[in-house]
Amino acid sequence: MLQLDPGRDRRDLRREHTPGRSGRWRPGRPVGTVRVTGGRMRIGVIGSGRIGGTLGRGLAAAGHEVTYGWRDPTKPVPDDLRHERGAVAPVAEAVGGADVVILSTPWAAAEAALTAITDFGGKPLLDCTNPIGPGLTLTHGHTDSGGEQVQRWAPTARVVKVFNTTGMENMADPRYGEHAAAMLACGDDDDAVAVGVRLATDLGFEALPFGPLKNARLLEPMALVWIDLAMVRGQGRGFAFGLLRR
């Protein structure tokens, strides 16, 4: 799990995990106070729709502690979020008590959801969104990406683009016979990327690190390829991208 070094508290972690002058995490920056082991992580989910719910259920089944951030306390919590290992709390509480945060809102809701959190404290923020506009087009691309925009909206987080290139059916079950669907994770902090790879592996994906956050400029169009094949070209949702090796 994500652990603080002995003798360090969360205030120390928050002070150390601040972005550089550019507002972005420097690639490969040593973190020092956080490491990934094989234990349970506390995961806060921002966006508790189909993607967030599917990821949360899978990660809870893998042994992690999942809390869904619920933005409107006046609305009832859906029954499908009340699975045996999940909890529901206000968004700030779900984020504050987490080791790692998952962003799975619709793109149009991402800015408001992120800017409502004043300090992510250097936590890994796994960005599952795609900046899709009208007509299944990308609102960011070529020289920018949704992942990089998410980092600008959440400068105190360590953003990792992951879980954005396939549908929720594959998140629920990425196995295809003897093979597993591939999942790529990119970000500007190696330790945060390792968290994304670890959680994707826990779900059953063949997960690989995929370089710096600017490589989200490649992963987001890759998501549109999957969407086009599934929704326009008649392939349906029962397929995934994978890696074949000789």
Short mmCIF file of C-alpha atoms in Angstrom, two decimals:
data_model
loop_
_atom_site.label_atom_id
_atom_site.label_comp_id
_atom_site.label_asym_id
_atom_site.label_seq_id
_atom_site.Cartn_x
_atom_site.Cartn_y
_atom_site.Cartn_z
CA MET A 1 0.00 0.00 0.00
CA LEU A 2 1.05 3.65 -0.01
CA GLN A 3 2.88 4.20 3.23
CA LEU A 4 4.52 7.11 4.98
CA ASP A 5 8.08 6.58 6.06
CA PRO A 6 8.52 6.09 9.81
CA GLY A 7 8.47 9.35 11.71
CA ARG A 8 6.77 11.28 8.91
CA ASP A 9 3.22 12.56 9.09
CA ARG A 10 0.79 13.63 6.40
CA ARG A 11 1.65 17.28 6.86
CA ASP A 12 5.25 16.51 5.93
CA LEU A 13 4.04 14.61 2.87
CA ARG A 14 1.81 17.47 1.80
CA ARG A 15 4.58 20.04 2.09
CA GLU A 16 7.04 17.95 0.11
CA HIS A 17 4.67 17.04 -2.70
CA THR A 18 4.26 20.42 -4.33
CA PRO A 19 4.70 21.01 -8.05
CA GLY A 20 7.71 22.69 -9.55
CA ARG A 21 7.59 26.22 -10.91
CA SER A 22 5.98 25.02 -14.11
CA GLY A 23 2.97 23.68 -12.14
CA ARG A 24 3.76 20.13 -13.26
CA TRP A 25 5.52 17.27 -11.57
CA ARG A 26 9.02 16.73 -12.84
CA PRO A 27 9.47 13.35 -14.59
CA GLY A 28 11.18 10.81 -12.39
CA ARG A 29 11.24 13.11 -9.37
CA PRO A 30 12.14 11.06 -6.28
CA VAL A 31 9.20 11.00 -3.89
CA GLY A 32 10.94 9.63 -0.82
CA THR A 33 7.93 9.45 1.48
CA VAL A 34 5.73 7.10 -0.54
CA ARG A 35 6.32 3.60 -1.80
CA VAL A 36 4.19 0.91 -3.42
CA THR A 37 3.93 -2.49 -1.77
CA GLY A 38 1.54 -5.37 -2.15
CA GLY A 39 -0.95 -4.34 0.56
CA ARG A 40 -4.25 -2.56 0.61
CA MET A 41 -4.66 1.00 -0.62
CA ARG A 42 -7.29 3.51 0.41
CA ILE A 43 -8.90 4.75 -2.80
CA GLY A 44 -11.16 7.79 -3.15
CA VAL A 45 -13.35 7.93 -6.25
CA ILE A 46 -14.52 11.26 -7.72
CA GLY A 47 -17.33 10.39 -10.11
CA SER A 48 -19.48 7.47 -9.06
CA GLY A 49 -21.19 6.67 -12.34
CA ARG A 50 -20.69 3.55 -14.42
CA ILE A 51 -16.91 3.87 -14.80
CA GLY A 52 -16.24 4.89 -11.21
CA GLY A 53 -18.61 2.26 -9.87
CA THR A 54 -17.08 -0.48 -12.01
CA LEU A 55 -13.53 0.42 -11.01
CA GLY A 56 -14.50 0.74 -7.37
CA ARG A 57 -16.18 -2.65 -7.24
CA GLY A 58 -13.24 -4.33 -8.94
CA LEU A 59 -10.67 -2.69 -6.70
CA ALA A 60 -12.69 -3.46 -3.59
CA ALA A 61 -12.89 -7.09 -4.69
CA ALA A 62 -9.09 -7.00 -5.07
CA GLY A 63 -8.83 -6.07 -1.40
CA HIS A 64 -8.58 -2.28 -1.48
CA GLU A 65 -10.59 0.14 0.65
CA VAL A 66 -12.82 2.21 -1.64
CA THR A 67 -14.74 5.37 -0.75
CA TYR A 68 -16.97 7.09 -3.29
CA GLY A 69 -17.19 10.87 -3.12
CA TRP A 70 -20.84 11.90 -3.18
CA ARG A 71 -21.30 15.55 -4.13
CA ASP A 72 -24.97 16.11 -3.28
CA PRO A 73 -25.93 14.93 0.22
CA THR A 74 -29.59 15.72 -0.52
CA LYS A 75 -29.76 12.94 -3.12
CA PRO A 76 -30.02 9.27 -2.17
CA VAL A 77 -26.98 7.11 -2.80
CA PRO A 78 -27.61 4.46 -5.51
CA ASP A 79 -27.89 0.92 -4.22
CA ASP A 80 -25.17 -0.32 -6.57
CA LEU A 81 -22.60 1.84 -4.74
CA ARG A 82 -23.40 0.22 -1.42
CA HIS A 83 -21.48 -2.96 -2.13
CA GLU A 84 -19.99 -4.80 0.78
CA ARG A 85 -16.52 -3.24 0.68
CA GLY A 86 -17.43 0.27 -0.46
CA ALA A 87 -18.27 3.41 1.50
CA VAL A 88 -19.83 6.72 0.49
CA ALA A 89 -18.73 10.09 1.89
CA PRO A 90 -18.60 13.76 0.90
CA VAL A 91 -16.03 14.32 -1.84
CA ALA A 92 -13.60 16.22 0.36
CA GLU A 93 -13.70 13.43 2.94
CA ALA A 94 -13.24 10.71 0.32
CA VAL A 95 -10.20 12.53 -1.09
CA GLY A 96 -8.76 13.52 2.28
CA GLY A 97 -8.78 9.97 3.61
CA ALA A 98 -7.39 8.37 0.46
CA ASP A 99 -3.91 7.26 -0.54
CA VAL A 100 -4.83 7.53 -4.21
CA VAL A 101 -7.72 9.28 -5.98
CA ILE A 102 -9.57 8.19 -9.12
CA LEU A 103 -11.19 10.81 -11.37
CA SER A 104 -14.03 9.26 -13.37
CA THR A 105 -16.44 12.13 -13.95
CA PRO A 106 -17.74 13.09 -17.38
CA TRP A 107 -15.29 15.50 -18.98
CA ALA A 108 -17.72 18.41 -18.69
CA ALA A 109 -17.82 17.96 -14.91
CA ALA A 110 -14.10 17.44 -14.32
CA GLU A 111 -13.02 21.06 -13.81
CA ALA A 112 -15.64 21.80 -11.16
CA ALA A 113 -14.96 18.53 -9.36
CA LEU A 114 -11.20 19.12 -9.23
CA THR A 115 -11.12 22.81 -8.40
CA ALA A 116 -13.46 22.16 -5.46
CA ILE A 117 -10.56 20.31 -3.80
CA THR A 118 -8.14 22.88 -2.45
CA ASP A 119 -5.22 20.52 -1.84
CA PHE A 120 -4.63 16.96 -3.03
CA GLY A 121 -1.50 16.79 -0.88
CA GLY A 122 0.65 15.23 -3.62
CA LYS A 123 -1.56 12.16 -3.91
CA PRO A 124 -1.66 10.21 -7.17
CA LEU A 125 -4.71 11.25 -9.18
CA LEU A 126 -5.67 8.59 -11.72
CA ASP A 127 -7.40 10.37 -14.59
CA CYS A 128 -9.86 8.10 -16.40
CA THR A 129 -11.51 10.88 -18.39
CA ASN A 130 -11.38 11.68 -22.09
CA PRO A 131 -11.87 15.24 -23.38
CA ILE A 132 -14.67 14.32 -25.77
CA GLY A 133 -16.82 17.04 -27.29
CA PRO A 134 -19.74 17.07 -29.72
CA GLY A 135 -19.62 14.50 -32.50
CA LEU A 136 -17.12 12.26 -30.68
CA THR A 137 -14.28 14.72 -31.21
CA LEU A 138 -11.43 15.57 -28.86
CA THR A 139 -11.45 19.05 -27.36
CA HIS A 140 -7.71 18.74 -26.66
CA GLY A 141 -5.13 17.13 -28.90
CA HIS A 142 -1.80 17.20 -30.74
CA THR A 143 -0.17 19.91 -28.59
CA ASP A 144 -2.17 19.36 -25.40
CA SER A 145 -4.30 16.69 -23.75
CA GLY A 146 -7.06 16.26 -21.24
CA GLY A 147 -4.57 14.69 -18.86
CA GLU A 148 -2.38 17.78 -18.96
CA GLN A 149 -5.45 19.96 -18.44
CA VAL A 150 -6.39 17.86 -15.41
CA GLN A 151 -2.91 18.52 -13.99
CA ARG A 152 -3.45 22.26 -14.43
CA TRP A 153 -6.78 22.02 -12.62
CA ALA A 154 -5.24 19.94 -9.83
CA PRO A 155 -1.67 21.25 -9.44
CA THR A 156 -1.19 19.66 -6.00
CA ALA A 157 -1.90 16.16 -7.35
CA ARG A 158 0.37 13.81 -9.29
CA VAL A 159 -1.77 13.05 -12.33
CA VAL A 160 -1.63 9.70 -14.14
CA LYS A 161 -3.65 9.06 -17.29
CA VAL A 162 -4.98 5.49 -17.07
CA PHE A 163 -8.25 3.53 -17.44
CA ASN A 164 -9.34 5.71 -20.37
CA THR A 165 -8.77 3.49 -23.42
CA THR A 166 -11.48 0.87 -23.03
CA GLY A 167 -15.06 0.37 -21.88
CA MET A 168 -16.41 -0.49 -18.47
CA GLU A 169 -17.05 -4.10 -19.50
CA ASN A 170 -13.31 -4.60 -19.87
CA MET A 171 -12.68 -2.84 -16.58
CA ALA A 172 -15.02 -5.36 -14.95
CA ASP A 173 -13.32 -8.30 -16.70
CA PRO A 174 -10.18 -7.67 -18.80
CA ARG A 175 -9.48 -11.36 -19.39
CA TYR A 176 -9.87 -12.83 -22.89
CA GLY A 177 -9.16 -16.52 -22.52
CA GLU A 178 -5.47 -16.86 -21.74
CA HIS A 179 -4.81 -13.21 -22.53
CA ALA A 180 -5.47 -9.93 -20.74
CA ALA A 181 -6.40 -6.58 -22.21
CA ALA A 182 -3.59 -4.03 -22.13
CA MET A 183 -3.72 -0.88 -20.01
CA LEU A 184 -1.17 1.91 -20.33
CA ALA A 185 -0.44 4.51 -17.65
CA CYS A 186 1.47 7.76 -18.22
CA GLY A 187 2.45 10.54 -15.87
CA ASP A 188 5.27 12.84 -14.85
CA ASP A 189 6.01 11.07 -11.54
CA ASP A 190 7.33 7.52 -11.67
CA ASP A 191 5.94 6.51 -8.28
CA ALA A 192 2.45 7.73 -9.16
CA VAL A 193 2.58 5.86 -12.47
CA ALA A 194 3.60 2.74 -10.55
CA VAL A 195 0.42 3.10 -8.49
CA GLY A 196 -1.68 3.24 -11.66
CA VAL A 197 0.09 0.18 -13.06
CA ARG A 198 -0.36 -1.68 -9.77
CA LEU A 199 -4.12 -1.02 -9.60
CA ALA A 200 -4.65 -1.89 -13.27
CA THR A 201 -2.78 -5.15 -12.66
CA ASP A 202 -4.96 -5.83 -9.63
CA LEU A 203 -8.00 -5.56 -11.90
CA GLY A 204 -6.50 -8.16 -14.25
CA PHE A 205 -5.06 -5.97 -17.02
CA GLU A 206 -1.62 -6.37 -18.54
CA ALA A 207 -0.50 -2.96 -17.34
CA LEU A 208 2.53 -1.04 -18.53
CA PRO A 209 4.05 2.38 -17.81
CA PHE A 210 3.83 4.65 -20.85
CA GLY A 211 6.11 7.58 -20.24
CA PRO A 212 5.35 11.19 -19.26
CA LEU A 213 1.93 12.79 -18.95
CA LYS A 214 2.20 14.38 -22.39
CA ASN A 215 1.73 10.86 -23.78
CA ALA A 216 -1.92 11.30 -22.86
CA ARG A 217 -1.96 13.01 -26.28
CA LEU A 218 -1.63 9.47 -27.65
CA LEU A 219 -3.86 7.62 -25.19
CA GLU A 220 -6.86 9.89 -25.64
CA PRO A 221 -7.06 9.39 -29.43
CA MET A 222 -6.57 5.67 -28.72
CA ALA A 223 -9.74 5.85 -26.65
CA LEU A 224 -11.59 7.32 -29.62
CA VAL A 225 -10.43 4.38 -31.76
CA TRP A 226 -12.04 1.99 -29.26
CA ILE A 227 -15.22 4.09 -29.11
CA ASP A 228 -15.47 4.34 -32.91
CA LEU A 229 -14.99 0.61 -33.38
CA ALA A 230 -17.51 -0.19 -30.65
CA MET A 231 -20.21 2.35 -31.40
CA VAL A 232 -19.84 3.21 -35.10
CA ARG A 233 -18.14 0.25 -36.82
CA GLY A 234 -20.37 -2.41 -35.31
CA GLN A 235 -17.78 -4.22 -33.20
CA GLY A 236 -19.78 -3.90 -30.01
CA ARG A 237 -18.20 -3.53 -26.59
CA GLY A 238 -16.81 -7.04 -26.17
CA PHE A 239 -13.30 -6.40 -27.46
CA ALA A 240 -10.13 -4.82 -26.14
CA PHE A 241 -6.66 -3.77 -27.22
CA GLY A 242 -3.87 -6.14 -26.25
CA LEU A 243 -0.20 -6.85 -26.79
CA LEU A 244 0.89 -9.84 -28.87
CA ARG A 245 4.52 -10.91 -28.60
CA ARG A 246 6.71 -13.39 -30.41
#
